[in-house]
PDB file of C-alpha atoms in Angstrom:
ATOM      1  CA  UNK A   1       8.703   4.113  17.264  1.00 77.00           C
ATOM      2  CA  UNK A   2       6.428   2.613  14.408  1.00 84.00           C
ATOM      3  CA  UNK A   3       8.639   2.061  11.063  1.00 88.00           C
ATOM      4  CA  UNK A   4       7.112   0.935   7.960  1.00 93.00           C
ATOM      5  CA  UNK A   5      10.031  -0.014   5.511  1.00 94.00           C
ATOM      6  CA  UNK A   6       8.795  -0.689   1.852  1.00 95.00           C
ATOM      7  CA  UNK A   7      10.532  -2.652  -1.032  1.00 95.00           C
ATOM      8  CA  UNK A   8      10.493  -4.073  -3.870  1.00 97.00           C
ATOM      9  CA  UNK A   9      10.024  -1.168  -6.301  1.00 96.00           C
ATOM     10  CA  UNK A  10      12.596  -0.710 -10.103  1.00 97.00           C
ATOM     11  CA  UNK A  11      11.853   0.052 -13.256  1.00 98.00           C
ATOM     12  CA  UNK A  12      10.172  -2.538 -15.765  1.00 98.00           C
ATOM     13  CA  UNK A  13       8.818  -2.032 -18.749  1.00 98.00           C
ATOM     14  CA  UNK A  14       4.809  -2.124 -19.502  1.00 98.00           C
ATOM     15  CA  UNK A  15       3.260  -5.939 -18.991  1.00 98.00           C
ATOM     16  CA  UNK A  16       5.829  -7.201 -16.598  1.00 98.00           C
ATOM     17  CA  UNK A  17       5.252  -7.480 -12.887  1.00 98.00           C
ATOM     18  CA  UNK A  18       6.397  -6.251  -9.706  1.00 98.00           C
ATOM     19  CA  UNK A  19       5.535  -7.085  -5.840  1.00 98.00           C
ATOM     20  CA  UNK A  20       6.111  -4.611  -3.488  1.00 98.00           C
ATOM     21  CA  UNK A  21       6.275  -5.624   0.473  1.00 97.00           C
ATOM     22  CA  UNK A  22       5.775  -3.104   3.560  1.00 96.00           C
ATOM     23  CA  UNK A  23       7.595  -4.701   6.852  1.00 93.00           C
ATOM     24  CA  UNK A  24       5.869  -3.246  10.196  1.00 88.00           C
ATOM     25  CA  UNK A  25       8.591  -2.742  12.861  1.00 86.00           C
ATOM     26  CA  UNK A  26       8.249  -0.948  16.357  1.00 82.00           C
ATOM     27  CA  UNK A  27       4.498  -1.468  16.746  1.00 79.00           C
ATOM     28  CA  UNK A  28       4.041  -1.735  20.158  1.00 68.00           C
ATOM     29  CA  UNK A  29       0.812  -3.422  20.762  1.00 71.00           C
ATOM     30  CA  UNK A  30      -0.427  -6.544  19.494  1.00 72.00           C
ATOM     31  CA  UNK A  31      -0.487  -6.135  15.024  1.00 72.00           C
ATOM     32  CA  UNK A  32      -3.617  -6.816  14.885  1.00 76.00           C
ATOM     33  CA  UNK A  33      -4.824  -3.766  16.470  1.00 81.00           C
ATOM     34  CA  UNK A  34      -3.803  -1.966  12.972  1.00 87.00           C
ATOM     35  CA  UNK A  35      -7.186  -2.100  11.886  1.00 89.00           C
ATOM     36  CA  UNK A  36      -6.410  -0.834   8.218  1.00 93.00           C
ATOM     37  CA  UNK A  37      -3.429  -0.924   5.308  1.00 94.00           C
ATOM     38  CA  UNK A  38      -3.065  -0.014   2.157  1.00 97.00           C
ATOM     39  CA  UNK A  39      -0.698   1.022  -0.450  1.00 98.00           C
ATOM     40  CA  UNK A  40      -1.001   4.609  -1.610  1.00 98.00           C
ATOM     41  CA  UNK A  41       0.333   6.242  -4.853  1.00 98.00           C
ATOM     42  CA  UNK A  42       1.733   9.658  -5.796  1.00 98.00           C
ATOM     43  CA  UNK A  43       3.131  10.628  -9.215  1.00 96.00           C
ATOM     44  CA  UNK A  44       4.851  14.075  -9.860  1.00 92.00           C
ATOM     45  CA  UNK A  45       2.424  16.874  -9.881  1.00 94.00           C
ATOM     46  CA  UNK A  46      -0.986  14.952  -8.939  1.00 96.00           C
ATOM     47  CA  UNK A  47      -2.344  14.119  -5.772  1.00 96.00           C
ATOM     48  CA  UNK A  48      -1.634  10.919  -3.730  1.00 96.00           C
ATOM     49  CA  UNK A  49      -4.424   8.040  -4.443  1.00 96.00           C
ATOM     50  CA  UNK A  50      -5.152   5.291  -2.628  1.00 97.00           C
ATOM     51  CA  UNK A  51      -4.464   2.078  -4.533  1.00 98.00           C
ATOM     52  CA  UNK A  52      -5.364  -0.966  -2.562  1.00 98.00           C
ATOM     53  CA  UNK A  53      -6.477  -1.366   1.225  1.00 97.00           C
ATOM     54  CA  UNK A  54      -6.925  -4.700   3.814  1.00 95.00           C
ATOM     55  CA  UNK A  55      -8.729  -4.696   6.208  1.00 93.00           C
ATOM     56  CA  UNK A  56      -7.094  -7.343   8.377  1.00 87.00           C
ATOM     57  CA  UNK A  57      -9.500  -8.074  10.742  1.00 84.00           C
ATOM     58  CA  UNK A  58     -11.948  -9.740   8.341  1.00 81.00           C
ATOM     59  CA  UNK A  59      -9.971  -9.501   5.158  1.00 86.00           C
ATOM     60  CA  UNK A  60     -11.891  -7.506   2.718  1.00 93.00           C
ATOM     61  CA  UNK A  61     -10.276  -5.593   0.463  1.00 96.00           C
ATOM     62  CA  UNK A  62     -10.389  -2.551  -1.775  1.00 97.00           C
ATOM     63  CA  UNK A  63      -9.094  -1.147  -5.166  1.00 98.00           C
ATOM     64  CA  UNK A  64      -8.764   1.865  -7.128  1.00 97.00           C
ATOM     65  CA  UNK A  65     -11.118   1.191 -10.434  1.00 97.00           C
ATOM     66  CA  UNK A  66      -7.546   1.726 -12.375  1.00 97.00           C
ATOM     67  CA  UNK A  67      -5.525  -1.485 -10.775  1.00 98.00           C
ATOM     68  CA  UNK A  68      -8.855  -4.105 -10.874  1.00 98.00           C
ATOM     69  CA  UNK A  69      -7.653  -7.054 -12.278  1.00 97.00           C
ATOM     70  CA  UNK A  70      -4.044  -6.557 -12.014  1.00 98.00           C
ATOM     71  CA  UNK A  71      -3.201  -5.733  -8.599  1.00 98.00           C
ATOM     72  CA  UNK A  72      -3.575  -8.109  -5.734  1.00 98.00           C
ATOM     73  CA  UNK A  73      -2.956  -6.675  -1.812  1.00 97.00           C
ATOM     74  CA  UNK A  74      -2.081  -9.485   1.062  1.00 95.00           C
ATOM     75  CA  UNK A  75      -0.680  -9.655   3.992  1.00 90.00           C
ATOM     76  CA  UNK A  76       1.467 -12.322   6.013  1.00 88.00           C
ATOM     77  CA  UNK A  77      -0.122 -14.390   8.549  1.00 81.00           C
ATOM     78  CA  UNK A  78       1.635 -12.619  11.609  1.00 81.00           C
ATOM     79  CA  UNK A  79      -0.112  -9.581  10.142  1.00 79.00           C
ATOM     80  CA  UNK A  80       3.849  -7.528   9.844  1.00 87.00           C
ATOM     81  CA  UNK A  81       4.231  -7.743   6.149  1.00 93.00           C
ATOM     82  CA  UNK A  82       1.875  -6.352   3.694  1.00 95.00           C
ATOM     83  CA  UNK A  83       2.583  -6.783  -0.050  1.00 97.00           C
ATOM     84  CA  UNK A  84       0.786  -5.297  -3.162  1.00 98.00           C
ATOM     85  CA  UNK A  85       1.876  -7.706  -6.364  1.00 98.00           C
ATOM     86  CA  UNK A  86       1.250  -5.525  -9.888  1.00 98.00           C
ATOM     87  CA  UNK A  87       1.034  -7.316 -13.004  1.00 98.00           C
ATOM     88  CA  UNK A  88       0.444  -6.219 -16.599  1.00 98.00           C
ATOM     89  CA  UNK A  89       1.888  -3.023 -14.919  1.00 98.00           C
ATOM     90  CA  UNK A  90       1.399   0.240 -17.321  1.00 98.00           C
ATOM     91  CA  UNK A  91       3.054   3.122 -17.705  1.00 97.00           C
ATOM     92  CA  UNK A  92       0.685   5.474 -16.186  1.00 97.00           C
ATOM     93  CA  UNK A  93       1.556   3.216 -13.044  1.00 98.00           C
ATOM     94  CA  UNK A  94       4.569   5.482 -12.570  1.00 98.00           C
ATOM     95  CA  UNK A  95       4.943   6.911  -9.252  1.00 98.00           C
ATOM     96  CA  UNK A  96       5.982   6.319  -5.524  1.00 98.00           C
ATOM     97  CA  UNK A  97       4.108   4.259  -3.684  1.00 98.00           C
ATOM     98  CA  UNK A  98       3.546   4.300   0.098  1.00 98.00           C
ATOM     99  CA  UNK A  99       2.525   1.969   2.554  1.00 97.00           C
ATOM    100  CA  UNK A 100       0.291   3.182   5.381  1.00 96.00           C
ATOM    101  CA  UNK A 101      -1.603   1.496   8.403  1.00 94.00           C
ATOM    102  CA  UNK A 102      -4.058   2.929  10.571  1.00 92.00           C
ATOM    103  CA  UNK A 103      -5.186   1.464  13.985  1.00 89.00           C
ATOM    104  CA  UNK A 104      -7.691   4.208  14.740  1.00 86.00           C
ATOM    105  CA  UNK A 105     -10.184   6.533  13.603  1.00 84.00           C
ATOM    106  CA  UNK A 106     -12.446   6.761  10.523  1.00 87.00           C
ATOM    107  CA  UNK A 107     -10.455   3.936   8.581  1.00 89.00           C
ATOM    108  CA  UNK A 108     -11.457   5.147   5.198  1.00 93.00           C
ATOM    109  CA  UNK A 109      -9.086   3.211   2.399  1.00 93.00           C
ATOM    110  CA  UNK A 110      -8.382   6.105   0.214  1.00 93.00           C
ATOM    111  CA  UNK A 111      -8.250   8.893   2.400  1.00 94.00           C
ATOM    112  CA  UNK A 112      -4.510   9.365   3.273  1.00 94.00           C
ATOM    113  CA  UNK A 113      -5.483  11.658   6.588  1.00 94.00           C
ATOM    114  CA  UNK A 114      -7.263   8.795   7.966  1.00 94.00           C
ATOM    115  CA  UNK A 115      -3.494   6.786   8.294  1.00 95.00           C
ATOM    116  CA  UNK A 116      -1.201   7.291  11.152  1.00 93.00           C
ATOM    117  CA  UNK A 117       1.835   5.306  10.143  1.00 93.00           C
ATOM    118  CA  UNK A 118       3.844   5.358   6.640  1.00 96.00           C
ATOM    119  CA  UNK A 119       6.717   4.100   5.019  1.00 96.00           C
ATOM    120  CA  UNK A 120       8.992   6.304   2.968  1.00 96.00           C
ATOM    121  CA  UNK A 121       8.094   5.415   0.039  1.00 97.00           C
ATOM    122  CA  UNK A 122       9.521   2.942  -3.534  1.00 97.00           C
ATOM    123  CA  UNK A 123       9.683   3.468  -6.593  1.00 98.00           C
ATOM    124  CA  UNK A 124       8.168   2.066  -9.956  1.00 98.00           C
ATOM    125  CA  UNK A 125       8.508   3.371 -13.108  1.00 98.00           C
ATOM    126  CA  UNK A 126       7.168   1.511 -16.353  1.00 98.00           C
ATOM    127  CA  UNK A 127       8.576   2.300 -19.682  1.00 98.00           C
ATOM    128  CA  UNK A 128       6.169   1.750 -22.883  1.00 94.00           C
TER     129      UNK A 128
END
């Protein structure tokens, strides 16, 4: 069974920096048929938004218009750890965030339907 265990998440306060990482355990096939990660975002009462996305295979990368600049995605070279570092973090960046991989279908980076596997979710809050 595909696990995707996240860390790294606390509380700062706004301007600091945290990295999160998303371990990949249980995949059965070879990694690098997970065609697509990302790290997805929920805070209470709004809908989950995709933050960042990889796409492994030939390393291009996406962001949400609201992390540009600050956020960075990567991934290990085996392909099993994925990481999102956040710096000059804000407090609007409260929320859980999720890590999610998809090895099939329409691979679209912000459309949470389009993943198959998820973590369970860390949390960052950022005091003003």
């Amino acid at each position: 069974q595909v696990q995707l265990v996240e860390s790294g998440g606390g509380s700062v306060q706004a301007g600091q920096s945290l990295r999160l990482s998303c371990t990949v355990f249980g995949y059965t096939y070879n990694i690098n048929a997970i065609k697509l990660k990302a790290w997805f975002r929920q805070a209470p009462g709004k809908e989950r938004e995709g933050v960042a996305a990889i796409y492994p295979g030939g390393g291009s990368t996406y962001y949400a218009d609201s992390v540009k600049g600050r956020f960075t995605i990567s991934h290990d070279n085996a392909g099993n750890t994925l990481y999102l570092q956040m710096n000059s973090l804000k407090p609007e960046d409260t929320a859980m965030y999720y890590c999610a991989a998809a090895d099939t279908g329409w691979l679209r980076p912000t459309t949470p339907g389009d993943f198959r596997y998820w973590g369970q979710g860390t949390q960052v809050t950022v005091s003003s």
